[in-house]
PDB file of C-alpha atoms in Angstrom:
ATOM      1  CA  UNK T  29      27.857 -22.402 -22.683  1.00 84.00           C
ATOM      2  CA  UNK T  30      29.115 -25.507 -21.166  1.00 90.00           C
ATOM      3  CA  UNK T  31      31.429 -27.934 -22.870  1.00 92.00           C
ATOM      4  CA  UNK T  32      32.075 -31.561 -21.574  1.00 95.00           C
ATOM      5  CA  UNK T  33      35.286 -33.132 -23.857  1.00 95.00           C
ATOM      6  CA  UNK T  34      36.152 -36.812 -23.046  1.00 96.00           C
ATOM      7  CA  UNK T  35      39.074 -38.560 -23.946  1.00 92.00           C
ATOM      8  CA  UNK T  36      40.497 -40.469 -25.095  1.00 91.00           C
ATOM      9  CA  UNK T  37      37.645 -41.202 -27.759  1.00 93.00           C
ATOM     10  CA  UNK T  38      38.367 -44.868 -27.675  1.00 95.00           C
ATOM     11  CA  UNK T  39      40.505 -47.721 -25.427  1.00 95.00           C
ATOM     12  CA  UNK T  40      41.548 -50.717 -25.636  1.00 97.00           C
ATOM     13  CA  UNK T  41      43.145 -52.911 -22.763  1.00 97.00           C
ATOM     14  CA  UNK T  42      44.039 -56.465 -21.599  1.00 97.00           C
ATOM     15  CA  UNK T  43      41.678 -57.887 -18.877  1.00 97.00           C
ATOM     16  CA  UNK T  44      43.270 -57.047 -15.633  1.00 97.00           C
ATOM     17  CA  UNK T  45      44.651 -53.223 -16.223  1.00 97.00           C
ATOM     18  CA  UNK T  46      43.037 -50.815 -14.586  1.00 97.00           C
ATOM     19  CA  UNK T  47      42.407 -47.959 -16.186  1.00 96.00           C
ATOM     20  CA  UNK T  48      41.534 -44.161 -16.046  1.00 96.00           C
ATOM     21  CA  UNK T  49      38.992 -42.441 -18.247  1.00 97.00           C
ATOM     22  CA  UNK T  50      38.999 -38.646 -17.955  1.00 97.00           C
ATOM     23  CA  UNK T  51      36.202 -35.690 -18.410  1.00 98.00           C
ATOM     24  CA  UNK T  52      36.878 -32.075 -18.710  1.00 97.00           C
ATOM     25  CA  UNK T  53      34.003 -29.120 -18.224  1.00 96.00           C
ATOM     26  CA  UNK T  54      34.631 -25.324 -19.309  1.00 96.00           C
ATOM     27  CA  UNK T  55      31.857 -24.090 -16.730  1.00 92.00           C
ATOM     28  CA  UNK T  56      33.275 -24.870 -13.149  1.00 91.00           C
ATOM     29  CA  UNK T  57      29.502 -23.849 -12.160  1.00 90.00           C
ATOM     30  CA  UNK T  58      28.549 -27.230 -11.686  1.00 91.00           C
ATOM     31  CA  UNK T  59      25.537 -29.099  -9.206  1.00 88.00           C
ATOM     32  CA  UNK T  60      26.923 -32.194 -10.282  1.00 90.00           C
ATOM     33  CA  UNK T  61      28.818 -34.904 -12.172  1.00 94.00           C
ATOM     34  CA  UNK T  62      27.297 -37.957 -13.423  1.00 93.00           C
ATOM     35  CA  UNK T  63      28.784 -40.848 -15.191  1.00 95.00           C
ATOM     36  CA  UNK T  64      26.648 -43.781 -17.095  1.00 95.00           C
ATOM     37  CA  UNK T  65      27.327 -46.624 -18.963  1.00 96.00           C
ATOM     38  CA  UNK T  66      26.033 -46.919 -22.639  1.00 95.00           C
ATOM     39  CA  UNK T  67      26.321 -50.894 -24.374  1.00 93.00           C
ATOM     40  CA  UNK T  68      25.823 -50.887 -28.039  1.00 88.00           C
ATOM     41  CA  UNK T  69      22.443 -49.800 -29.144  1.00 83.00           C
ATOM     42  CA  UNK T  70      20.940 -49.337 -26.000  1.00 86.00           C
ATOM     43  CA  UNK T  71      20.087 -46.771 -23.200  1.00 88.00           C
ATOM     44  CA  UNK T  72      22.287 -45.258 -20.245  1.00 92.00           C
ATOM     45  CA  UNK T  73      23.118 -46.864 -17.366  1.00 90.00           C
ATOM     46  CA  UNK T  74      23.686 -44.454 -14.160  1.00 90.00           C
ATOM     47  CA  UNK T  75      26.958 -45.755 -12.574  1.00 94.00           C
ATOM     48  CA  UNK T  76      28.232 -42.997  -9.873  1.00 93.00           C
ATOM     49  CA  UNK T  77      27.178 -39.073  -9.286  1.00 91.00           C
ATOM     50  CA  UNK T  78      29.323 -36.810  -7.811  1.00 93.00           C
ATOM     51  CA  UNK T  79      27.776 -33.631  -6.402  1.00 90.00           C
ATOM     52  CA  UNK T  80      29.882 -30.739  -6.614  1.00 91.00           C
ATOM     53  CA  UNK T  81      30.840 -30.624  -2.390  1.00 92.00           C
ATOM     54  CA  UNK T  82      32.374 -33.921  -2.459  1.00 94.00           C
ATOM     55  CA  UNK T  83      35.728 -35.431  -4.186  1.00 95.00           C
ATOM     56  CA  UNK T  84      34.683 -38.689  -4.948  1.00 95.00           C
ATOM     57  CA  UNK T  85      32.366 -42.076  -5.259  1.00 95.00           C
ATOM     58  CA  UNK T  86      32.979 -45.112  -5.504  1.00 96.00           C
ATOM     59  CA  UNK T  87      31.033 -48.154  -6.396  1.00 94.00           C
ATOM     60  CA  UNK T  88      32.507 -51.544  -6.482  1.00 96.00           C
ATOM     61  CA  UNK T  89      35.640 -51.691  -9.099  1.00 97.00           C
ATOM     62  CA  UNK T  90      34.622 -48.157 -10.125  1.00 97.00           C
ATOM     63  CA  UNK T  91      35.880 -44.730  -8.316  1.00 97.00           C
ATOM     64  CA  UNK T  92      35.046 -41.583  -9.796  1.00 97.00           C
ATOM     65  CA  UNK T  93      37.167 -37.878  -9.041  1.00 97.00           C
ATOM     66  CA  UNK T  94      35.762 -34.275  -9.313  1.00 97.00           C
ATOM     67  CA  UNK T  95      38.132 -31.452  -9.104  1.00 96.00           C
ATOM     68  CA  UNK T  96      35.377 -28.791  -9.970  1.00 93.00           C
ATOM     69  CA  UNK T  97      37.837 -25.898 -10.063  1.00 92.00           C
ATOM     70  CA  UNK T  98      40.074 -27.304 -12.668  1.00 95.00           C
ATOM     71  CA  UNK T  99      37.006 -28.490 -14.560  1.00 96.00           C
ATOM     72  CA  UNK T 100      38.072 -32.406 -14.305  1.00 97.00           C
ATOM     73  CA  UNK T 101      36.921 -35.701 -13.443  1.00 98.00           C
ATOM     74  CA  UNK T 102      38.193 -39.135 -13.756  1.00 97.00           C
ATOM     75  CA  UNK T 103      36.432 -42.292 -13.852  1.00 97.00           C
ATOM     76  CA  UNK T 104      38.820 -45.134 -12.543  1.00 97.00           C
ATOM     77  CA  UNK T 105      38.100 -48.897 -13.297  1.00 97.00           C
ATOM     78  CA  UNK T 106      40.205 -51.652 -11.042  1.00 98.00           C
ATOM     79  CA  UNK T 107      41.085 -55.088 -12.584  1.00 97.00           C
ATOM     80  CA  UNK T 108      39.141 -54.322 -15.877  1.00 97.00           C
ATOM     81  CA  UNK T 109      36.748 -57.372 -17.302  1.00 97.00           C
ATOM     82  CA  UNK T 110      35.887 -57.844 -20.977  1.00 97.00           C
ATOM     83  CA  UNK T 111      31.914 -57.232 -19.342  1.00 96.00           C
ATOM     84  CA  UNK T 112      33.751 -53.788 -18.720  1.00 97.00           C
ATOM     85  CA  UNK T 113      33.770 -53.211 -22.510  1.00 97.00           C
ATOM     86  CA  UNK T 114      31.059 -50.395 -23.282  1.00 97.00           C
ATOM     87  CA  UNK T 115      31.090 -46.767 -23.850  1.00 97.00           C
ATOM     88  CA  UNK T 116      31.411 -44.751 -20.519  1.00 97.00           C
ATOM     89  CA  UNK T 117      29.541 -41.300 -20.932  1.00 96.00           C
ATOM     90  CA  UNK T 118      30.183 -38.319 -18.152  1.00 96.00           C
ATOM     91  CA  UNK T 119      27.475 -35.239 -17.879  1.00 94.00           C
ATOM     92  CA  UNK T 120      27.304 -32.277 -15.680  1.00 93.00           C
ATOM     93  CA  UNK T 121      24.960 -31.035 -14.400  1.00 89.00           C
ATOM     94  CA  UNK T 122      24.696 -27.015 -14.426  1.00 82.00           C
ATOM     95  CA  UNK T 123      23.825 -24.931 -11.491  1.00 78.00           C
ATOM     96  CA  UNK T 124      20.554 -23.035 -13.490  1.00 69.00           C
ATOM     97  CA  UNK T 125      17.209 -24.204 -13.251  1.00 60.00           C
ATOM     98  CA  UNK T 126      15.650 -27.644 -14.243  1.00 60.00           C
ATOM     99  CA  UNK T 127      17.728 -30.559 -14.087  1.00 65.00           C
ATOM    100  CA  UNK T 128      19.245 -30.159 -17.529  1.00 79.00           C
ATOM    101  CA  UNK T 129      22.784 -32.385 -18.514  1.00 87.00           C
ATOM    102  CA  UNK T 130      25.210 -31.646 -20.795  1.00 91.00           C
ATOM    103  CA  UNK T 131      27.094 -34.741 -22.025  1.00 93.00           C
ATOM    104  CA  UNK T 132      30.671 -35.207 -23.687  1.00 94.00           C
ATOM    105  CA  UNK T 133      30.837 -37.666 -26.709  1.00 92.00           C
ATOM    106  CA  UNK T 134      32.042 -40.267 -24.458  1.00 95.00           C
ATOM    107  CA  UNK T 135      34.831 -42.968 -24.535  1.00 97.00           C
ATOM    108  CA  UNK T 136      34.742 -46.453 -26.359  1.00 96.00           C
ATOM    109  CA  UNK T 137      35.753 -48.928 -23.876  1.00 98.00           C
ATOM    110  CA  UNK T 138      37.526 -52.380 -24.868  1.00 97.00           C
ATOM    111  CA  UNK T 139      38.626 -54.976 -22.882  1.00 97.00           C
ATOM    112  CA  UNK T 140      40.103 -57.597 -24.439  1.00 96.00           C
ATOM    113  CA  UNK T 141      40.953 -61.008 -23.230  1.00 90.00           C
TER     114      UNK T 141
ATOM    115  CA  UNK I  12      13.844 -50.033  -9.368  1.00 67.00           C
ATOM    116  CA  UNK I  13      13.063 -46.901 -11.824  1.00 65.00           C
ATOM    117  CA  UNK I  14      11.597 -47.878 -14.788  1.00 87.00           C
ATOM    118  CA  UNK I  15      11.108 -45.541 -17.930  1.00 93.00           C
ATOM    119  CA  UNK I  16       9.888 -47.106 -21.386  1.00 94.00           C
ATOM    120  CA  UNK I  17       9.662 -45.985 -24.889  1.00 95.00           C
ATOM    121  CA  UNK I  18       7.020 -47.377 -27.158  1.00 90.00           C
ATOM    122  CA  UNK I  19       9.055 -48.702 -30.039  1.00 91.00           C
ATOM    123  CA  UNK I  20      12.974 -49.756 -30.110  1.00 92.00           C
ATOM    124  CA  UNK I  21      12.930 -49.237 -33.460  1.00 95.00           C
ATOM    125  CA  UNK I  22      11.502 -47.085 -36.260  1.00 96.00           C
ATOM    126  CA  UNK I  23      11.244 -46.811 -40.125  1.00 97.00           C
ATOM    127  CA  UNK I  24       9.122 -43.693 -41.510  1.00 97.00           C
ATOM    128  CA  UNK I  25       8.953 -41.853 -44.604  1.00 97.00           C
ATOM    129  CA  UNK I  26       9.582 -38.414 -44.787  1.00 98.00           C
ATOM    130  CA  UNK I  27       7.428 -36.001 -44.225  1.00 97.00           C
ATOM    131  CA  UNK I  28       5.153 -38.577 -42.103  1.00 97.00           C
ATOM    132  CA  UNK I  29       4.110 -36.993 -38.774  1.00 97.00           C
ATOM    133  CA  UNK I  30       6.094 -39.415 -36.094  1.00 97.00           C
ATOM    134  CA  UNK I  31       4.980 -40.117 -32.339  1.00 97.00           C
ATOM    135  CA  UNK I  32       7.879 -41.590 -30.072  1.00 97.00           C
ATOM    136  CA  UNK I  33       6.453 -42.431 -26.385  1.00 97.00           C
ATOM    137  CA  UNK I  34       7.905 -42.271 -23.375  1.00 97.00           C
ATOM    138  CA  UNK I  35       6.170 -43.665 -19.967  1.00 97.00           C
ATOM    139  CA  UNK I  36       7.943 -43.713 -16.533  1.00 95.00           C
ATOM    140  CA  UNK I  37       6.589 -45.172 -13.380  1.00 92.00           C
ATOM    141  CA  UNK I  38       7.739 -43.360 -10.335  1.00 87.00           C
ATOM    142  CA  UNK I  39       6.297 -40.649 -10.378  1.00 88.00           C
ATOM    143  CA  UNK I  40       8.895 -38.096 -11.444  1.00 89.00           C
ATOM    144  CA  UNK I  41       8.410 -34.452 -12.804  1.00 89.00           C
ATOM    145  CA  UNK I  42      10.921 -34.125 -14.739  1.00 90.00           C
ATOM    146  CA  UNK I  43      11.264 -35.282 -17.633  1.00 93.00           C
ATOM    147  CA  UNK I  44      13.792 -35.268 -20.853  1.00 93.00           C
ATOM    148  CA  UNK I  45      14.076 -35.740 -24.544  1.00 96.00           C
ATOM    149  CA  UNK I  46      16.997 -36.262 -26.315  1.00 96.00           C
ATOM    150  CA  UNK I  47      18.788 -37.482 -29.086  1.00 96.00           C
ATOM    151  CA  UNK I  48      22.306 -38.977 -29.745  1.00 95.00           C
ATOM    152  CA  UNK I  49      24.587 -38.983 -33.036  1.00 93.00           C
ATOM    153  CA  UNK I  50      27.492 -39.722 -33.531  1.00 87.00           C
ATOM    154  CA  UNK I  51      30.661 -37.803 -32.831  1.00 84.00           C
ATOM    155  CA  UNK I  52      27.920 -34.802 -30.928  1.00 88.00           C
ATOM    156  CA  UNK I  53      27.510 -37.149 -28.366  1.00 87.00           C
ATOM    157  CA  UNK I  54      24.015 -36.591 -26.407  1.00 92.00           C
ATOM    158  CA  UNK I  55      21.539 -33.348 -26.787  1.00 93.00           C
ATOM    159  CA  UNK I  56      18.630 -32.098 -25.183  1.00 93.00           C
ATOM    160  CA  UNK I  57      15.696 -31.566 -27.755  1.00 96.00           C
ATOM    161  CA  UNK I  58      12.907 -30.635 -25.206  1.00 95.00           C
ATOM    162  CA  UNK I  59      12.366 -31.619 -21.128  1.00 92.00           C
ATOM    163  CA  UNK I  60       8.989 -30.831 -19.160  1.00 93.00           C
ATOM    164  CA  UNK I  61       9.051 -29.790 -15.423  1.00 88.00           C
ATOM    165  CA  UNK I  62       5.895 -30.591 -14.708  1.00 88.00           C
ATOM    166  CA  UNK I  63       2.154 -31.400 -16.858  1.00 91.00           C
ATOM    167  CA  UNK I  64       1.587 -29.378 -19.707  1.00 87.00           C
ATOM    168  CA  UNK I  65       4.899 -27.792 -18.951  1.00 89.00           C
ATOM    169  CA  UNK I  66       7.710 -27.796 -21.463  1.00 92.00           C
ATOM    170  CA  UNK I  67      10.944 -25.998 -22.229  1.00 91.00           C
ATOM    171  CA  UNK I  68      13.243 -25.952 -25.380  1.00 93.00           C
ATOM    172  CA  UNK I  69      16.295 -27.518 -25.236  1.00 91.00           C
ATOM    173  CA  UNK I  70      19.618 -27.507 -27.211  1.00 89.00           C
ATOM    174  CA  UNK I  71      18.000 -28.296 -30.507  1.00 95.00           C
ATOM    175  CA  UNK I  72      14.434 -28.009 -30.177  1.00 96.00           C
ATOM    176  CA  UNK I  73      13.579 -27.106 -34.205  1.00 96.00           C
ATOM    177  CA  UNK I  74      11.758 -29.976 -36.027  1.00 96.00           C
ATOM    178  CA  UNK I  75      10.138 -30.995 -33.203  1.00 98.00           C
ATOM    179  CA  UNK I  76       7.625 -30.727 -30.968  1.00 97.00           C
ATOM    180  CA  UNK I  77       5.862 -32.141 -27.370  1.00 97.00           C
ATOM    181  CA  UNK I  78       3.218 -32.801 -25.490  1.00 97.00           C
ATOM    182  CA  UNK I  79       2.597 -33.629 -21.455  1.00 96.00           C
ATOM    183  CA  UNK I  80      -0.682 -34.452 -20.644  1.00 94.00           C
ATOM    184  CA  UNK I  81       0.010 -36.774 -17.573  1.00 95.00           C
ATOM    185  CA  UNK I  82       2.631 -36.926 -15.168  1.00 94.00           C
ATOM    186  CA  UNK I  83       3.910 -40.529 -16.733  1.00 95.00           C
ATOM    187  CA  UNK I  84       3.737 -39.988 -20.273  1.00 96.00           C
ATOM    188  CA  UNK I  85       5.885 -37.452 -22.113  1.00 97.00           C
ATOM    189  CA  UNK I  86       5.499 -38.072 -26.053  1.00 97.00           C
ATOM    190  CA  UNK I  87       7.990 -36.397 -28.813  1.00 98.00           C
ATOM    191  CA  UNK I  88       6.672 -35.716 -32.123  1.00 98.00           C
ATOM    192  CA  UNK I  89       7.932 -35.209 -35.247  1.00 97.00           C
ATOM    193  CA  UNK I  90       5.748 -33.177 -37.531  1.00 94.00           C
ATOM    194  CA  UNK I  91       7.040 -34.045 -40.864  1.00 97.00           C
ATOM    195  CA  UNK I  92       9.669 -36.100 -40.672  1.00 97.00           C
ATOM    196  CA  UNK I  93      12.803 -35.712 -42.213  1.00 97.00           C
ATOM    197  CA  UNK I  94      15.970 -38.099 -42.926  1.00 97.00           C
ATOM    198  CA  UNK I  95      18.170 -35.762 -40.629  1.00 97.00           C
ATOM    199  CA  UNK I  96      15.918 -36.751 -37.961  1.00 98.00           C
ATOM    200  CA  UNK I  97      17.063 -40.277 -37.957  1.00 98.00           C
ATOM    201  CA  UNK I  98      18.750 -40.361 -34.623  1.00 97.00           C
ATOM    202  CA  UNK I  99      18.871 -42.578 -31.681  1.00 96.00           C
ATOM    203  CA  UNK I 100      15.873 -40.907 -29.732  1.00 97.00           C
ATOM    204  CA  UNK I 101      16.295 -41.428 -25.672  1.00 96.00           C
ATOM    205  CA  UNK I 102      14.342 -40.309 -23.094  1.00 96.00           C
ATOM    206  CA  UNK I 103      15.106 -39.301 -19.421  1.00 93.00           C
ATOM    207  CA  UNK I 104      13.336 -38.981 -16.419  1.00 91.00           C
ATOM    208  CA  UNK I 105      14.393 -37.257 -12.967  1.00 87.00           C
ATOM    209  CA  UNK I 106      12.850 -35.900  -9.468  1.00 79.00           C
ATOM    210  CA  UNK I 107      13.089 -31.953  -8.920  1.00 69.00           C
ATOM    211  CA  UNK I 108      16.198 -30.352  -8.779  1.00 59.00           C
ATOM    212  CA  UNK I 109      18.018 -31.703  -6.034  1.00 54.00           C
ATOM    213  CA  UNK I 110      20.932 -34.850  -6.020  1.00 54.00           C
ATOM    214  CA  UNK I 111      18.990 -36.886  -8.190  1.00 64.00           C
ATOM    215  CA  UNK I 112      19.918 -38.943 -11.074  1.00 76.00           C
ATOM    216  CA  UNK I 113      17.979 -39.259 -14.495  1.00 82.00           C
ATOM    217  CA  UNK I 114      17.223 -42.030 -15.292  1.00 88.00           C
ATOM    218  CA  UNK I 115      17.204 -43.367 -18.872  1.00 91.00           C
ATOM    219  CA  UNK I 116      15.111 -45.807 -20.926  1.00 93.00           C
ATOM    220  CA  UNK I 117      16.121 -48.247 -23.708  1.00 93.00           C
ATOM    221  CA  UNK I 118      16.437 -45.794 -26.720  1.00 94.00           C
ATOM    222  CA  UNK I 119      14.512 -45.849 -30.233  1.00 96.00           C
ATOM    223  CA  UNK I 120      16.129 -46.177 -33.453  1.00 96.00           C
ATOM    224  CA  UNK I 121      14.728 -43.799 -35.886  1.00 97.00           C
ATOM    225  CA  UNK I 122      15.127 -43.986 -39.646  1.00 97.00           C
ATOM    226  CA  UNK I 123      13.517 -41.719 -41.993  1.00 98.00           C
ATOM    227  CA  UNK I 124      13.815 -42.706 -45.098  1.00 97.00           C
TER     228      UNK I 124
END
């Protein structure tokens, strides 16, 4: 059964940093990666997929990694902004039928001014 | 732009009431996804539908039930409520298998009380 861990659980950094958040799959029997954006009390935001051929996305400030044999991806945000601050949520993707995801717990994002 | 709704944002019920959450999406997409998020376990899949009056259990699929009579509309119900139900309730929608994201709406707060 496939396990997605995230961490750290939480993060807090000064406006500017950037930053790395990291994901880690048991299963290296992926399709694909996804990560999304959550904000407090609200639904998901889609911010890059990875399919399981390529090495990265990017999109903007944001650059996403997928070593699918080590069972790893990183989610990398340039010059963080306190608009930044959210919690960033990776799922994969397995390769049986449907489209099914299986989420980690995600990390708490903080930028702070 | 993708655009999937659920009726309420948020919910109060007694338990053992019988509990309807709604789900609509407008672009035409077969798949679609029910699940619910807590914290610390992160996201899980209660049921997802490939198609109309298909369905398929998910992670945690007892308690609950649901029903896809059009393409759009994907409803979860809750037969008799009870106060471990009360969850953050999101639904999903997605195209076929394939590189496709899912797509997320807003989320409903469920208490049961």
């Amino acid at each position: 059964k496939q396990e997605v861990t995230q961490i750290p659980a939480a993060l807090s950094v000064p406006e500017g940093e950037n930053l790395v958040l990291n994901c880690s799959f048991t299963d290296s029997a992926i399709y694909n990666l996804q990560w999304f954006r959550q904000d407090p009390g609200k639904g998901l935001t889609s911010l890059l997929l990875i399919q399981s051929s390529q090495r990265e996305q990017t999109s903007g400030r944001l650059n996403a990694s997928l070593d699918k044999s080590s069972g790893r991806s990183t989610l990398y945000i340039a010059a963080s902004q306190p608009g930044d601050s959210a919690t960033y949520l990776c799922a994969v993707r397995g390769t049986g039928g449907g489209n099914k995801l299986t989420f980690g717990t995600g990390t708490q994002l903080k930028v702070e001014l | 732009d993708v655009k999937v709704t659920q009726s309420s944002r948020y919910l109060v019920k007694r338990t053992g009431e019988k509990v309807f959450l709604e789900c609509v999406q407008d672009m035409d997409h077969e798949n679609m996804f029910w699940y619910r998020q807590d914290p610390g376990l992160g996201l899980r899949l209660i049921y997802f539908s490939y198609d109309v009056k298909m369905k398929e259990k998910g992670d945690i699929p007892e308690g609950y039930s649901v029903s896809r009579e059009k393409k759009e509309r994907f409803s979860l119900i809750l037969e008799s409520a009870s106060t471990n139900q009360t969850s953050m309730y999101l639904c999903a929608s997605s195209f076929p298998p394939g590189p496709r994201e899912q797509y997320f709406g807003p989320g409903t707060r469920l208490t049961v009380t």
